[in-house]
Amino acid sequence: MLRAFAAEVTSTLLDGNRHQTPGLGTFSTCIRKASAKRAACKMVMFRVSAELRAYATGGSLPLVSGPHAEVVSFIVEAMQIEQGVDVPLLGRMAVVPVVGKKPKLIFHGAQELNDVLPSSC
């Protein structure tokens, strides 16, 4: 089921669209600026939903819906554990505690996903 979710996200991104996942957030692509050591390239990014951000700081569980609701619920819960969750072909997602501040919600796109994007990093 995780692979089906990742496949849907990947397909949507390859079509040039954003993938909005209720209760989780939005996957999209961006252009990483060139530097002296590398050329500009396209990569996957993730913007956390307000509901997930609130949940990470002690709020209520985000409402998830759609065909992947069970998988998204698993991802939301797994992000809360120390090592986070690796979603095959999509990337690593986690809630990282920061002393004295709100936790950071991170996403590191899988190399396999970034590799299939045109002009990828």
XYZ file of N, CA and C in Angstrom:
363
model
N 0.816 -1.197 0.000
C 0.000 0.000 0.000
C 0.861 1.263 0.000
N 2.006 1.218 0.686
C 2.906 2.372 0.650
C 3.406 2.619 -0.771
N 3.704 1.537 -1.473
C 4.203 1.674 -2.849
C 3.137 2.253 -3.774
N 1.876 1.890 -3.564
C 0.790 2.434 -4.392
C 0.657 3.934 -4.161
N 0.781 4.357 -2.905
C 0.722 5.783 -2.584
C 1.894 6.511 -3.240
N 3.103 5.957 -3.094
C 4.291 6.574 -3.698
C 4.161 6.633 -5.214
N 3.603 5.595 -5.818
C 3.424 5.579 -7.272
C 2.459 6.673 -7.718
N 1.394 6.885 -6.956
C 0.435 7.943 -7.301
C 1.083 9.320 -7.191
N 1.828 9.543 -6.110
C 2.517 10.824 -5.932
C 3.505 11.040 -7.078
N 4.305 10.028 -7.381
C 5.299 10.132 -8.452
C 4.647 10.435 -9.787
N 3.586 9.725 -10.106
C 2.877 9.931 -11.369
C 2.356 11.361 -11.481
N 1.784 11.861 -10.399
C 1.258 13.227 -10.387
C 2.379 14.240 -10.602
N 3.511 14.038 -9.926
C 4.645 14.953 -10.072
C 5.223 14.906 -11.483
N 5.311 13.717 -12.058
C 5.838 13.586 -13.418
C 4.920 14.232 -14.447
N 3.626 14.312 -14.118
C 2.671 15.007 -14.988
C 2.770 16.522 -14.838
N 3.639 16.977 -13.925
C 3.836 18.411 -13.718
C 2.880 19.042 -12.731
N 2.202 18.211 -11.935
C 1.221 18.721 -10.974
C 1.673 18.477 -9.543
N 1.050 19.216 -8.626
C 1.266 18.984 -7.197
C 0.355 17.850 -6.750
N 0.764 17.156 -5.699
C -0.078 16.106 -5.120
C -0.448 16.529 -3.710
N -1.718 16.878 -3.512
C -2.196 17.270 -2.188
C -2.776 16.047 -1.498
N -2.291 15.776 -0.304
C -2.723 14.628 0.471
C -3.394 15.134 1.739
N -4.732 14.979 1.847
C -5.441 15.475 3.032
C -4.838 14.929 4.328
N -4.579 15.831 5.271
C -4.031 15.454 6.563
C -2.520 15.310 6.599
N -1.880 15.278 5.445
C -0.425 15.101 5.387
C 0.248 16.356 4.851
N -0.066 16.742 3.631
C 0.527 17.933 3.041
C 0.559 17.845 1.530
N 1.438 18.648 0.922
C 1.512 18.752 -0.533
C 2.915 18.433 -1.024
N 2.987 17.500 -1.957
C 4.235 17.178 -2.639
C 4.274 17.985 -3.926
N 5.428 18.559 -4.229
C 5.586 19.320 -5.466
C 7.054 19.263 -5.876
N 7.369 19.935 -6.965
C 8.761 20.006 -7.393
C 9.223 21.455 -7.340
N 10.513 21.633 -7.237
C 11.093 22.973 -7.254
C 12.430 22.904 -7.981
N 12.919 24.049 -8.371
C 14.230 24.132 -9.008
C 15.242 24.576 -7.957
N 16.238 23.750 -7.732
C 17.325 24.093 -6.814
C 18.316 24.944 -7.590
N 18.620 26.110 -7.051
C 19.519 27.039 -7.741
C 20.903 26.445 -7.944
N 21.531 26.890 -8.992
C 22.899 26.456 -9.282
C 23.859 27.080 -8.275
N 24.945 26.396 -8.044
C 26.019 26.933 -7.206
C 27.327 26.727 -7.965
N 28.414 27.131 -7.350
C 29.714 26.966 -7.997
C 30.049 25.490 -8.212
N 29.454 24.602 -7.384
C 29.793 23.180 -7.448
C 28.762 22.322 -8.173
N 27.574 22.861 -8.492
C 26.556 22.046 -9.154
C 25.644 22.902 -10.013
N 25.067 22.270 -10.995
C 24.121 22.948 -11.888
C 22.747 23.020 -11.225
N 21.909 23.905 -11.723
C 20.524 23.968 -11.250
C 19.849 22.639 -11.579
N 18.927 22.214 -10.721
C 18.251 20.945 -10.959
C 16.868 20.949 -10.318
N 16.048 20.033 -10.780
C 14.694 19.899 -10.247
C 14.702 18.835 -9.157
N 13.963 19.076 -8.074
C 13.878 18.110 -6.990
C 12.490 18.148 -6.363
N 12.164 17.111 -5.614
C 10.868 17.003 -4.955
C 10.928 17.713 -3.613
N 9.840 18.392 -3.278
C 9.731 19.012 -1.961
C 8.376 18.660 -1.363
N 8.225 18.899 -0.078
C 6.998 18.573 0.644
C 6.666 19.712 1.584
N 5.420 20.167 1.527
C 4.937 21.203 2.444
C 3.921 20.548 3.375
N 4.205 20.583 4.658
C 3.380 19.941 5.677
C 2.041 20.659 5.803
N 0.969 19.887 5.998
C -0.344 20.498 6.221
C -0.381 21.156 7.600
N -1.236 22.137 7.745
C -1.395 22.814 9.040
C -1.856 21.822 10.105
N -2.698 20.861 9.704
C -3.204 19.860 10.652
C -2.082 18.962 11.171
N -1.178 18.563 10.288
C -0.060 17.719 10.713
C 0.908 18.511 11.581
N 1.134 19.758 11.243
C 2.006 20.610 12.057
C 1.422 20.764 13.468
N 0.103 20.971 13.548
C -0.556 21.099 14.851
C -0.450 19.793 15.642
N -0.632 18.668 14.966
C -0.538 17.364 15.627
C 0.867 17.141 16.188
N 1.872 17.544 15.460
C 3.261 17.366 15.894
C 3.577 18.176 17.145
N 2.779 19.209 17.400
C 3.003 20.038 18.589
C 1.971 19.756 19.679
N 1.309 18.587 19.604
C 0.398 18.182 20.665
C -1.074 18.331 20.353
N -1.417 18.730 19.145
C -2.816 18.886 18.756
C -3.467 17.552 18.425
N -4.665 17.637 17.888
C -5.402 16.419 17.558
C -4.905 15.808 16.247
N -5.155 14.521 16.113
C -4.760 13.763 14.926
C -5.400 14.378 13.688
N -4.634 14.589 12.613
C -5.216 15.175 11.407
C -6.246 14.236 10.775
N -7.252 14.828 10.167
C -8.244 14.038 9.446
C -7.662 13.661 8.096
N -7.664 12.384 7.797
C -7.178 11.912 6.507
C -8.349 11.313 5.747
N -8.286 11.406 4.437
C -9.361 10.859 3.617
C -8.794 10.458 2.266
N -9.615 9.844 1.470
C -9.197 9.453 0.135
C -8.790 7.998 0.063
N -8.380 7.565 -1.122
C -8.071 6.150 -1.338
C -6.866 5.644 -0.545
N -6.023 6.540 -0.076
C -4.818 6.136 0.654
C -4.888 6.527 2.131
N -6.093 6.686 2.662
C -6.263 7.154 4.041
C -5.532 6.266 5.048
N -5.597 4.958 4.872
C -4.945 4.045 5.811
C -3.424 4.227 5.784
N -2.868 4.349 4.603
C -1.422 4.545 4.451
C -1.002 5.897 5.022
N -1.776 6.931 4.729
C -1.451 8.272 5.228
C -1.500 8.284 6.753
N -2.484 7.619 7.352
C -2.556 7.527 8.817
C -1.305 6.855 9.369
N -0.853 5.793 8.703
C 0.374 5.108 9.117
C 1.566 6.059 9.044
N 1.682 6.798 7.946
C 2.803 7.730 7.771
C 2.790 8.796 8.863
N 1.613 9.362 9.136
C 1.478 10.400 10.166
C 1.954 9.871 11.513
N 1.529 8.668 11.881
C 1.934 8.084 13.165
C 3.423 7.735 13.168
N 3.907 7.155 12.075
C 5.309 6.732 12.014
C 6.267 7.919 12.024
N 5.824 9.068 11.538
C 6.674 10.263 11.567
C 6.999 10.676 12.993
N 6.151 10.305 13.939
C 6.306 10.739 15.323
C 7.391 9.966 16.068
N 7.751 8.772 15.576
C 8.779 8.005 16.276
C 10.155 8.579 15.946
N 11.129 8.263 16.770
C 12.441 8.915 16.688
C 13.087 8.870 15.304
N 13.066 7.725 14.649
C 13.728 7.622 13.348
C 12.838 8.029 12.183
N 11.569 8.326 12.428
C 10.666 8.713 11.351
C 10.273 7.512 10.517
N 9.931 7.759 9.261
C 9.490 6.679 8.383
C 10.113 6.854 6.999
N 10.569 5.743 6.436
C 11.050 5.729 5.056
C 9.939 5.166 4.191
N 9.398 5.996 3.323
C 8.361 5.550 2.398
C 9.075 5.133 1.116
N 9.000 3.842 0.754
C 9.716 3.368 -0.431
C 9.410 4.213 -1.665
N 10.452 4.575 -2.384
C 10.377 5.336 -3.632
C 9.885 6.766 -3.456
N 9.623 7.194 -2.232
C 9.156 8.560 -1.987
C 10.170 9.334 -1.152
N 10.514 8.804 0.019
C 11.520 9.466 0.833
C 11.318 9.267 2.317
N 12.145 9.939 3.099
C 12.095 9.854 4.559
C 11.337 11.047 5.103
N 10.440 10.757 6.044
C 9.642 11.807 6.671
C 9.738 11.623 8.179
N 9.884 12.729 8.914
C 10.027 12.621 10.359
C 9.676 13.935 11.041
N 9.334 13.802 12.314
C 9.181 14.951 13.200
C 10.436 14.964 14.061
N 11.192 16.048 13.986
C 12.463 16.143 14.697
C 12.322 17.160 15.827
N 12.507 16.710 17.088
C 12.408 17.651 18.202
C 13.541 18.675 18.172
N 13.213 19.905 18.559
C 14.196 20.983 18.644
C 14.049 21.590 20.039
N 15.116 21.562 20.812
C 15.077 22.044 22.191
C 14.632 23.502 22.236
N 13.604 23.765 23.026
C 13.125 25.127 23.223
C 12.294 25.688 22.084
N 12.023 24.889 21.056
C 11.250 25.363 19.904
C 10.256 24.294 19.474
N 9.421 24.654 18.525
C 8.502 23.679 17.944
C 9.312 22.661 17.146
N 8.815 21.423 17.049
C 9.556 20.423 16.277
C 9.582 20.755 14.789
N 10.599 20.253 14.114
C 10.695 20.416 12.655
C 10.114 19.169 12.012
N 9.372 19.365 10.944
C 8.856 18.252 10.160
C 9.677 18.204 8.888
N 10.373 17.094 8.683
C 11.317 17.025 7.571
C 10.895 16.004 6.518
N 11.357 16.257 5.305
C 11.173 15.337 4.187
C 12.460 15.337 3.380
N 13.011 14.157 3.167
C 14.170 13.989 2.293
C 13.716 13.092 1.155
N 13.545 13.670 -0.023
C 13.075 12.914 -1.177
C 14.025 11.789 -1.540
N 13.459 10.647 -1.873
C 14.260 9.490 -2.276
C 15.005 9.807 -3.565
N 16.225 9.332 -3.652
C 17.016 9.562 -4.861
C 16.315 8.976 -6.081
N 15.642 7.825 -5.897
C 14.915 7.203 -7.013
C 13.846 8.136 -7.562
N 13.207 8.888 -6.676
C 12.166 9.824 -7.097
C 12.787 11.020 -7.807
N 13.805 11.602 -7.215
C 14.459 12.749 -7.849
C 15.088 12.370 -9.191
N 15.576 11.129 -9.298
C 16.222 10.691 -10.542
C 15.270 10.622 -11.730
N 13.982 10.392 -11.485
C 13.040 10.273 -12.608
C 12.520 11.624 -13.081
N 12.822 12.690 -12.353
C 12.388 14.024 -12.767
C 13.284 14.535 -13.885
N 12.702 15.209 -14.869
C 13.551 15.810 -15.903
C 14.484 16.845 -15.273
N 15.732 16.873 -15.650
C 16.736 17.805 -15.114
C 16.865 17.677 -13.604
N 16.895 16.436 -13.110
C 16.964 16.226 -11.667
C 18.384 16.395 -11.147
N 18.491 16.517 -9.809
C 19.790 16.690 -9.139
C 20.598 15.415 -9.196
